[in-house]
């Protein structure tokens, strides 16, 4: 199951205003997505609420201000596909726009009807309130624009200074007003109302900025991480893929070099993309992969390493990896193959490694006696560590080297250091 | 035997051209598609026997293609053909119903062989996939889509998967274990089934549906 896109980093489900499909502020669309109801119902609810003292409009404006805007969060690959026109964008359809306009018209009609019957907002207040609401909407709509966003986000410079100055001036004005009309309850009341008006003014000027600032922090952090990632990708591609491609162009005539370079680049890119970042010194599988890479580069034979489970690289596992490496080198040198398969399996108790080629093969009887490579560096090495090594080969069928050691239990790291029990029979 | 009809779904045009050049002739490439939507359309229109399906594609990837087509076209088999090495991708697409998985550096003849096998109803495991499968059943890799109660492999199935992971071909596996190729195919298919039907419950239902028990 894919993660819920509405879920925040800290696990809470938050409502957002979607940036990519909104008619006015995206409040209805965002709420509909959050609540899991059709967007039409949400719009209807806002319009019905407007009939009650204009609550719908106020709620809409407040939500417009306080719901954070969310741009569609696309993975880089999908973004590029969108740019190339491979994906279709979700656009607000004409039906939906027409529907909303009709809904709005009906809403305003009913509102006017309520006004006409005299049970709405108090007579003289209605027109100014409507104007004020529209004015606020216009101001806030402005704040939604990117230019304003940038301007409002500046925390220093003349914009910030002028805003602070405006706030200070309003407070000072209120103080002067109080001093001018000193004394009495009426003055205190006047002061209070002036203060409230001043605070409201400051709030109107700074409020959107503060909420925007808070809302944008997360967005900005994400954007920064994303651009850093992009820079990392670009740097890596430059250091690896582009360099290899340049080398390939220079060596275009040499098929073997081209194949080696391509193979090495593929290996590096895979390790980078899919996080095979175990170091050669860390684990058995890491050591096997390093050995395979080495053999590939030196002998120009692809080595496919498949591993199930992994084990820490203790002396036994190291011997196993070295023996496997010797088997790979033998196969690459003598078997005349274009591919070597290495399979490693660890279940926590034993580690098995199989090195297989489908090359010319050889007759074990003729070779086992005088060749030190196989005996000394493969079979004996593994057997010294209490393991087993067997070689199966027949001319024309290829060769398989099977290696196996018993792993030491992990929770006793000092087994090698424990003193030997005193042996009685060696006493003189 | 009639020529197999194959569709290639991959968002890289060059790769599609390359695959088509290698396999057209022995099989009949009837359709190409570059994303989920076009894939669903052309596969529904041409009804190929086997779909070579890329795992990563714009608009949802191979999983989405299978999700949208499987119910309507149960006869169409999917063979995942991917450059991805991530166990989640690979196991995920197999669990969603693909009949096999091969990597993109596969040779032409091997790919043709895999297409033939999948069309005949068999499962195709590359050595790499066999490694992932063994890992998934052993519980040593964490894959979100693999349940806790994954049915265990029998000793024989495990042996077959190990040999495939070691790079053995089916007929070599058969020779090694002294069984027929048919038996190897049966084991491989049952591993695939266990992977696709995660819980014991589902497996029982599967067997019931086919009047096996």
Short mmCIF file of C-alpha atoms in Angstrom, two decimals, chain A:
data_model
loop_
_atom_site.label_atom_id
_atom_site.label_comp_id
_atom_site.label_asym_id
_atom_site.label_seq_id
_atom_site.Cartn_x
_atom_site.Cartn_y
_atom_site.Cartn_z
CA UNK A 1 0.00 0.00 0.00
CA UNK A 2 1.27 3.45 -0.83
CA UNK A 3 1.66 5.95 1.99
CA UNK A 4 -1.21 8.35 2.54
CA UNK A 5 -0.27 11.55 0.71
CA UNK A 6 -2.25 13.62 3.20
CA UNK A 7 -0.26 12.34 6.12
CA UNK A 8 2.33 14.73 7.44
CA UNK A 9 5.91 13.84 8.34
CA UNK A 10 4.92 13.55 11.97
CA UNK A 11 2.01 11.26 11.19
CA UNK A 12 -0.95 13.63 11.57
CA UNK A 13 -3.43 13.91 8.80
CA UNK A 14 -3.61 17.56 7.78
CA UNK A 15 -5.84 19.38 5.38
CA UNK A 16 -4.19 21.27 2.55
CA UNK A 17 -5.27 23.52 -0.22
CA UNK A 18 -4.22 21.73 -3.40
CA UNK A 19 -2.25 24.05 -5.65
CA UNK A 20 -2.98 22.23 -8.85
CA UNK A 21 -6.75 22.10 -8.91
CA UNK A 22 -8.50 25.06 -7.34
CA UNK A 23 -11.17 27.42 -8.52
CA UNK A 24 -10.73 30.26 -6.03
CA UNK A 25 -8.62 29.40 -3.01
CA UNK A 26 -8.68 25.62 -3.13
CA UNK A 27 -10.37 25.51 0.29
CA UNK A 28 -13.32 23.40 -0.85
CA UNK A 29 -11.17 21.00 -2.83
CA UNK A 30 -8.78 20.60 0.08
CA UNK A 31 -11.53 20.05 2.64
CA UNK A 32 -13.30 17.61 0.35
CA UNK A 33 -10.12 15.57 0.01
CA UNK A 34 -9.48 15.73 3.72
CA UNK A 35 -13.00 14.72 4.73
CA UNK A 36 -13.49 12.27 1.91
CA UNK A 37 -16.70 13.81 0.59
CA UNK A 38 -17.54 15.13 -2.88
CA UNK A 39 -16.33 18.68 -3.39
CA UNK A 40 -19.85 19.78 -4.40
CA UNK A 41 -21.17 19.12 -0.88
CA UNK A 42 -18.44 21.24 0.67
CA UNK A 43 -19.23 24.15 -1.64
CA UNK A 44 -22.93 23.75 -0.86
CA UNK A 45 -22.17 23.80 2.87
CA UNK A 46 -20.21 27.04 2.53
CA UNK A 47 -23.06 28.70 0.63
CA UNK A 48 -25.72 27.56 3.08
CA UNK A 49 -23.55 28.79 5.98
CA UNK A 50 -23.33 32.18 4.27
CA UNK A 51 -27.08 32.63 4.74
CA UNK A 52 -26.50 32.63 8.49
CA UNK A 53 -24.90 36.00 9.15
CA UNK A 54 -22.30 35.47 6.42
CA UNK A 55 -20.48 32.78 8.39
CA UNK A 56 -19.76 30.81 5.22
CA UNK A 57 -17.76 33.62 3.64
CA UNK A 58 -15.86 34.31 6.86
CA UNK A 59 -15.07 30.63 7.35
CA UNK A 60 -13.93 30.37 3.77
CA UNK A 61 -11.62 33.37 4.12
CA UNK A 62 -10.18 32.14 7.40
CA UNK A 63 -9.56 28.67 6.00
CA UNK A 64 -8.04 30.21 2.90
CA UNK A 65 -5.59 31.97 5.15
CA UNK A 66 -4.75 29.15 7.50
CA UNK A 67 -4.78 26.01 5.38
CA UNK A 68 -1.29 25.60 3.98
CA UNK A 69 -0.93 25.48 0.23
CA UNK A 70 0.40 22.23 -1.11
CA UNK A 71 2.09 21.82 -4.43
CA UNK A 72 1.83 18.35 -5.89
CA UNK A 73 4.75 16.36 -4.58
CA UNK A 74 6.08 14.49 -7.57
CA UNK A 75 9.09 12.25 -7.81
CA UNK A 76 11.75 13.57 -10.21
CA UNK A 77 11.00 10.90 -12.80
CA UNK A 78 7.30 11.71 -12.84
CA UNK A 79 8.03 15.42 -13.03
CA UNK A 80 10.16 14.89 -16.09
CA UNK A 81 7.47 12.71 -17.63
CA UNK A 82 4.97 15.49 -17.00
CA UNK A 83 7.22 18.01 -18.67
CA UNK A 84 7.60 15.78 -21.71
CA UNK A 85 3.83 15.55 -21.90
CA UNK A 86 3.71 11.82 -21.17
CA UNK A 87 1.32 12.28 -18.29
CA UNK A 88 -1.96 14.10 -18.40
CA UNK A 89 -2.49 16.84 -15.84
CA UNK A 90 -5.64 16.86 -13.78
CA UNK A 91 -7.40 20.07 -14.63
CA UNK A 92 -10.60 21.54 -13.28
CA UNK A 93 -13.17 20.64 -15.88
CA UNK A 94 -15.57 23.19 -17.43
CA UNK A 95 -18.54 21.37 -15.91
CA UNK A 96 -17.19 21.89 -12.44
CA UNK A 97 -16.58 25.59 -13.05
CA UNK A 98 -20.11 26.07 -14.45
CA UNK A 99 -21.55 24.10 -11.54
CA UNK A 100 -19.76 26.26 -8.99
CA UNK A 101 -20.81 29.52 -10.67
CA UNK A 102 -24.43 28.34 -10.70
CA UNK A 103 -24.16 27.33 -7.06
CA UNK A 104 -22.71 30.73 -6.19
CA UNK A 105 -25.48 32.53 -8.07
CA UNK A 106 -28.17 30.59 -6.24
CA UNK A 107 -26.39 31.31 -2.96
CA UNK A 108 -26.27 35.06 -3.58
CA UNK A 109 -29.91 35.01 -4.68
CA UNK A 110 -31.02 33.36 -1.45
CA UNK A 111 -28.83 35.73 0.55
CA UNK A 112 -30.47 38.75 -1.08
CA UNK A 113 -33.90 37.20 -0.48
CA UNK A 114 -33.12 36.82 3.23
CA UNK A 115 -31.93 40.42 3.29
CA UNK A 116 -35.13 41.55 1.61
CA UNK A 117 -37.30 39.81 4.21
CA UNK A 118 -35.37 41.77 6.87
CA UNK A 119 -34.09 38.82 8.84
CA UNK A 120 -30.51 38.99 7.70
CA UNK A 121 -27.67 41.18 8.87
CA UNK A 122 -28.87 44.48 10.29
CA UNK A 123 -30.03 46.81 7.51
CA UNK A 124 -27.33 49.48 7.21
CA UNK A 125 -24.50 47.08 7.99
CA UNK A 126 -25.05 44.74 5.05
CA UNK A 127 -23.62 46.77 2.20
CA UNK A 128 -20.43 47.92 4.04
CA UNK A 129 -19.87 44.39 5.34
CA UNK A 130 -20.15 43.00 1.84
CA UNK A 131 -17.69 45.60 0.57
CA UNK A 132 -15.30 44.88 3.44
CA UNK A 133 -15.46 41.15 2.82
CA UNK A 134 -14.77 41.60 -0.87
CA UNK A 135 -11.92 43.98 -0.01
CA UNK A 136 -10.39 41.48 2.38
CA UNK A 137 -10.75 38.79 -0.23
CA UNK A 138 -8.88 40.94 -2.72
CA UNK A 139 -6.08 41.67 -0.26
CA UNK A 140 -5.71 38.06 0.72
CA UNK A 141 -5.85 36.91 -2.86
CA UNK A 142 -2.88 39.18 -3.42
CA UNK A 143 -0.97 37.50 -0.64
CA UNK A 144 -1.39 34.26 -2.45
CA UNK A 145 0.70 35.44 -5.34
CA UNK A 146 4.31 34.43 -5.51
CA UNK A 147 5.69 37.95 -5.72
CA UNK A 148 3.84 38.98 -2.60
CA UNK A 149 4.89 35.78 -0.98
CA UNK A 150 8.54 36.59 -1.54
CA UNK A 151 8.06 40.21 -0.50
CA UNK A 152 6.16 39.32 2.62
CA UNK A 153 8.63 36.65 3.57
CA UNK A 154 11.57 39.01 3.84
CA UNK A 155 12.46 39.46 7.48
CA UNK A 156 14.89 42.29 6.92
CA UNK A 157 15.23 45.20 4.54
CA UNK A 158 12.92 48.12 3.90
CA UNK A 159 9.71 46.09 3.67
CA UNK A 160 10.16 44.67 7.13
CA UNK A 161 11.24 48.04 8.55
CA UNK A 162 8.27 49.85 7.07
CA UNK A 163 5.86 47.28 8.45
CA UNK A 164 7.35 47.53 11.93
CA UNK A 165 7.24 51.32 11.61
CA UNK A 166 3.57 51.18 10.62
CA UNK A 167 2.77 49.03 13.65
CA UNK A 168 4.73 51.30 15.98
CA UNK A 169 3.05 54.37 14.52
CA UNK A 170 -0.39 52.85 15.14
CA UNK A 171 0.51 52.09 18.76
CA UNK A 172 1.94 55.59 19.23
CA UNK A 173 -1.18 57.09 17.70
CA UNK A 174 -3.32 55.19 20.16
CA UNK A 175 -1.14 56.48 23.03
CA UNK A 176 -1.38 60.08 21.86
CA UNK A 177 -5.15 59.69 21.52
CA UNK A 178 -5.33 58.55 25.14
CA UNK A 179 -3.09 61.36 26.41
CA UNK A 180 -5.10 63.94 24.49
CA UNK A 181 -8.40 62.84 26.04
CA UNK A 182 -7.15 61.89 29.51
CA UNK A 183 -9.28 60.81 32.42
CA UNK A 184 -12.59 59.07 33.00
CA UNK A 185 -14.25 55.83 32.08
CA UNK A 186 -15.09 57.08 28.62
CA UNK A 187 -11.45 57.72 27.92
CA UNK A 188 -10.50 54.22 29.06
CA UNK A 189 -13.18 52.82 26.81
CA UNK A 190 -11.93 54.95 23.98
CA UNK A 191 -8.38 53.78 24.64
CA UNK A 192 -9.48 50.18 24.65
CA UNK A 193 -11.33 50.52 21.36
CA UNK A 194 -8.41 52.39 19.82
CA UNK A 195 -6.03 49.70 20.99
CA UNK A 196 -8.27 47.01 19.57
CA UNK A 197 -8.43 48.85 16.28
CA UNK A 198 -4.66 49.29 16.26
CA UNK A 199 -4.09 45.63 17.09
CA UNK A 200 -6.53 44.61 14.40
CA UNK A 201 -4.65 46.80 11.96
CA UNK A 202 -1.32 45.30 12.91
CA UNK A 203 -2.86 41.87 12.78
CA UNK A 204 -4.22 42.52 9.32
CA UNK A 205 -0.84 43.73 8.11
CA UNK A 206 1.39 41.21 9.85
CA UNK A 207 -1.02 38.32 10.35
CA UNK A 208 -0.89 36.88 6.86
CA UNK A 209 2.85 37.31 6.88
CA UNK A 210 3.27 35.40 10.14
CA UNK A 211 1.01 32.56 9.17
CA UNK A 212 2.60 32.39 5.76
CA UNK A 213 6.03 32.34 7.36
CA UNK A 214 5.10 29.46 9.63
CA UNK A 215 3.39 27.58 6.83
CA UNK A 216 6.29 27.98 4.48
CA UNK A 217 8.94 26.71 6.83
CA UNK A 218 8.12 23.09 6.15
CA UNK A 219 7.72 23.67 2.45
CA UNK A 220 11.05 25.44 2.27
CA UNK A 221 12.81 22.71 4.18
CA UNK A 222 11.45 20.13 1.77
CA UNK A 223 12.47 22.22 -1.20
CA UNK A 224 15.98 22.55 0.18
CA UNK A 225 16.34 18.82 0.72
CA UNK A 226 15.05 18.20 -2.76
CA UNK A 227 17.43 20.61 -4.40
CA UNK A 228 20.33 19.15 -2.44
CA UNK A 229 19.37 15.72 -3.64
CA UNK A 230 19.22 16.98 -7.18
CA UNK A 231 22.69 18.47 -6.84
CA UNK A 232 23.99 15.17 -5.48
CA UNK A 233 22.51 13.28 -8.40
CA UNK A 234 23.98 15.72 -10.90
CA UNK A 235 27.39 15.52 -9.24
CA UNK A 236 27.33 11.75 -9.22
CA UNK A 237 26.26 11.48 -12.84
CA UNK A 238 29.02 13.86 -13.81
CA UNK A 239 31.68 11.92 -11.95
CA UNK A 240 30.59 8.53 -13.14
CA UNK A 241 28.30 8.16 -16.11
CA UNK A 242 29.48 11.15 -18.14
CA UNK A 243 33.13 10.24 -17.64
CA UNK A 244 32.48 6.67 -18.69
CA UNK A 245 30.55 7.79 -21.75
CA UNK A 246 33.48 10.01 -22.74
CA UNK A 247 35.83 7.04 -22.37
CA UNK A 248 33.46 4.88 -24.40
CA UNK A 249 33.49 7.38 -27.26
CA UNK A 250 37.28 7.39 -27.26
CA UNK A 251 37.47 3.58 -27.28
CA UNK A 252 34.53 2.98 -29.60
CA UNK A 253 36.55 0.62 -31.80
CA UNK A 254 37.69 -1.69 -29.00
CA UNK A 255 34.79 -3.96 -28.22
CA UNK A 256 36.38 -5.57 -25.17
CA UNK A 257 37.20 -2.23 -23.54
CA UNK A 258 33.74 -0.89 -24.29
CA UNK A 259 32.15 -3.94 -22.69
CA UNK A 260 34.37 -3.69 -19.62
CA UNK A 261 33.71 0.01 -19.16
CA UNK A 262 29.98 -0.42 -19.62
CA UNK A 263 29.90 -3.30 -17.19
CA UNK A 264 31.91 -1.42 -14.57
CA UNK A 265 29.70 1.63 -14.91
CA UNK A 266 26.60 -0.49 -14.62
CA UNK A 267 27.94 -2.02 -11.43
CA UNK A 268 28.75 1.36 -9.90
CA UNK A 269 25.43 2.87 -10.86
CA UNK A 270 23.53 -0.10 -9.47
CA UNK A 271 25.42 0.04 -6.22
CA UNK A 272 24.58 3.71 -6.01
CA UNK A 273 20.93 3.46 -7.06
CA UNK A 274 19.91 0.41 -5.13
CA UNK A 275 22.07 0.97 -2.09
CA UNK A 276 24.36 -2.03 -2.24
CA UNK A 277 26.75 -0.03 -0.17
CA UNK A 278 28.27 -2.75 1.95
CA UNK A 279 32.00 -2.24 2.11
CA UNK A 280 34.42 -4.97 1.16
CA UNK A 281 35.71 -5.06 4.71
CA UNK A 282 32.31 -5.46 6.32
CA UNK A 283 30.68 -8.64 5.22
CA UNK A 284 31.05 -11.83 3.29
CA UNK A 285 28.80 -10.64 0.49
CA UNK A 286 30.67 -7.33 0.31
CA UNK A 287 33.98 -9.19 -0.01
CA UNK A 288 32.54 -11.49 -2.68
CA UNK A 289 31.20 -8.55 -4.68
CA UNK A 290 34.53 -6.77 -4.43
CA UNK A 291 36.33 -9.90 -5.61
CA UNK A 292 33.88 -10.31 -8.47
CA UNK A 293 34.36 -6.69 -9.52
CA UNK A 294 38.09 -7.17 -9.43
CA UNK A 295 37.95 -10.29 -11.58
CA UNK A 296 35.63 -8.54 -14.02
CA UNK A 297 38.00 -5.65 -14.43
CA UNK A 298 41.16 -7.73 -14.68
CA UNK A 299 39.98 -10.61 -16.80
CA UNK A 300 37.07 -9.01 -18.62
CA UNK A 301 34.61 -11.75 -17.79
CA UNK A 302 31.26 -10.71 -16.26
CA UNK A 303 30.72 -12.21 -12.83
CA UNK A 304 27.17 -12.36 -11.52
CA UNK A 305 26.99 -12.45 -7.73
CA UNK A 306 23.72 -13.56 -6.16
CA UNK A 307 23.55 -13.59 -2.41
CA UNK A 308 20.99 -14.83 0.07
CA UNK A 309 21.70 -13.63 3.58
CA UNK A 310 25.01 -12.22 4.73
CA UNK A 311 27.57 -12.78 7.45
CA UNK A 312 30.22 -10.64 9.15
CA UNK A 313 33.67 -11.04 7.72
CA UNK A 314 35.41 -13.06 10.44
CA UNK A 315 38.58 -15.04 9.60
CA UNK A 316 36.55 -18.06 8.45
CA UNK A 317 34.34 -16.03 6.16
CA UNK A 318 37.40 -14.22 4.88
CA UNK A 319 39.03 -17.51 3.97
CA UNK A 320 35.85 -18.48 2.20
CA UNK A 321 35.78 -15.23 0.25
CA UNK A 322 39.46 -15.59 -0.72
CA UNK A 323 38.96 -19.15 -1.88
CA UNK A 324 35.93 -18.04 -3.89
CA UNK A 325 38.01 -15.28 -5.42
CA UNK A 326 40.65 -17.82 -6.45
CA UNK A 327 37.93 -19.97 -8.01
CA UNK A 328 36.62 -16.98 -9.95
CA UNK A 329 40.11 -16.16 -11.22
CA UNK A 330 40.62 -19.78 -12.29
CA UNK A 331 37.33 -19.77 -14.15
CA UNK A 332 38.10 -16.46 -15.81
CA UNK A 333 41.58 -17.59 -16.85
CA UNK A 334 41.04 -21.13 -17.99
CA UNK A 335 37.37 -21.82 -18.64
CA UNK A 336 37.03 -19.60 -21.74
CA UNK A 337 33.54 -18.44 -20.77
CA UNK A 338 31.63 -15.20 -21.13
CA UNK A 339 29.99 -15.38 -17.73
CA UNK A 340 30.63 -16.72 -14.25
CA UNK A 341 27.87 -17.30 -11.71
CA UNK A 342 28.59 -16.90 -8.03
CA UNK A 343 25.94 -17.83 -5.49
CA UNK A 344 26.40 -17.26 -1.77
CA UNK A 345 23.99 -18.39 0.90
CA UNK A 346 24.19 -17.78 4.63
CA UNK A 347 21.67 -18.94 7.19
CA UNK A 348 23.51 -17.82 10.31
CA UNK A 349 25.19 -21.19 10.95
CA UNK A 350 26.92 -22.06 7.72
CA UNK A 351 27.99 -20.09 4.70
CA UNK A 352 28.03 -21.69 1.25
CA UNK A 353 29.54 -20.24 -1.87
CA UNK A 354 29.24 -21.76 -5.33
CA UNK A 355 31.34 -20.56 -8.24
CA UNK A 356 30.14 -21.93 -11.52
CA UNK A 357 31.15 -21.58 -15.13
CA UNK A 358 30.00 -23.34 -18.27
CA UNK A 359 33.41 -23.42 -19.84
CA UNK A 360 35.73 -26.08 -21.16
CA UNK A 361 36.08 -27.87 -17.83
CA UNK A 362 38.93 -30.23 -17.00
CA UNK A 363 39.65 -33.68 -15.71
CA UNK A 364 40.22 -33.53 -11.96
CA UNK A 365 42.41 -36.63 -11.93
CA UNK A 366 45.00 -35.14 -14.24
CA UNK A 367 45.28 -31.86 -12.49
CA UNK A 368 44.82 -32.27 -8.77
CA UNK A 369 48.34 -33.44 -8.01
CA UNK A 370 50.63 -30.82 -9.45
CA UNK A 371 48.58 -27.64 -9.57
CA UNK A 372 48.97 -25.64 -6.39
CA UNK A 373 46.28 -23.09 -7.27
CA UNK A 374 43.38 -25.41 -6.75
CA UNK A 375 44.76 -27.46 -3.89
CA UNK A 376 46.55 -24.80 -1.91
CA UNK A 377 44.49 -21.70 -2.37
CA UNK A 378 41.04 -23.19 -2.63
CA UNK A 379 40.66 -26.58 -0.99
CA UNK A 380 43.31 -26.37 1.75
CA UNK A 381 42.49 -22.81 2.66
CA UNK A 382 38.87 -23.66 3.33
CA UNK A 383 39.69 -26.91 5.10
CA UNK A 384 42.13 -25.13 7.42
CA UNK A 385 39.13 -23.17 8.64
CA UNK A 386 37.07 -26.26 9.24
CA UNK A 387 35.16 -25.97 6.01
CA UNK A 388 34.56 -28.16 3.00
CA UNK A 389 35.51 -27.59 -0.60
CA UNK A 390 34.56 -29.71 -3.54
CA UNK A 391 35.23 -29.26 -7.22
CA UNK A 392 33.13 -30.81 -9.90
CA UNK A 393 34.31 -30.57 -13.41
CA UNK A 394 34.20 -32.54 -16.57
CA UNK A 395 35.53 -31.60 -19.98
CA UNK A 396 32.96 -29.69 -21.98
CA UNK A 397 30.50 -29.35 -19.12
CA UNK A 398 32.08 -26.57 -17.14
CA UNK A 399 33.22 -26.42 -13.56
CA UNK A 400 31.55 -25.80 -10.25
CA UNK A 401 33.47 -25.08 -7.06
CA UNK A 402 31.39 -25.55 -3.93
CA UNK A 403 32.74 -24.03 -0.71
CA UNK A 404 31.26 -24.18 2.75
CA UNK A 405 32.32 -23.13 6.25
CA UNK A 406 30.62 -23.20 9.62
CA UNK A 407 30.23 -19.72 11.01
CA UNK A 408 31.17 -18.91 14.58
CA UNK A 409 28.32 -17.72 16.74
CA UNK A 410 28.29 -13.94 16.87
CA UNK A 411 27.75 -13.42 20.59
CA UNK A 412 31.16 -14.82 21.62
CA UNK A 413 33.74 -12.56 20.06
CA UNK A 414 36.55 -13.79 22.36
CA UNK A 415 36.52 -17.47 21.35
CA UNK A 416 39.87 -17.16 19.63
CA UNK A 417 41.42 -15.55 22.69
CA UNK A 418 40.30 -18.16 25.27
CA UNK A 419 43.29 -20.08 26.58
CA UNK A 420 43.61 -23.70 25.53
CA UNK A 421 42.76 -26.20 28.28
CA UNK A 422 45.95 -27.75 29.61
CA UNK A 423 46.63 -30.93 27.70
CA UNK A 424 48.01 -33.79 29.74
CA UNK A 425 49.51 -36.04 27.09
CA UNK A 426 51.99 -33.41 25.86
CA UNK A 427 53.70 -33.13 29.23
CA UNK A 428 57.30 -34.35 29.09
#
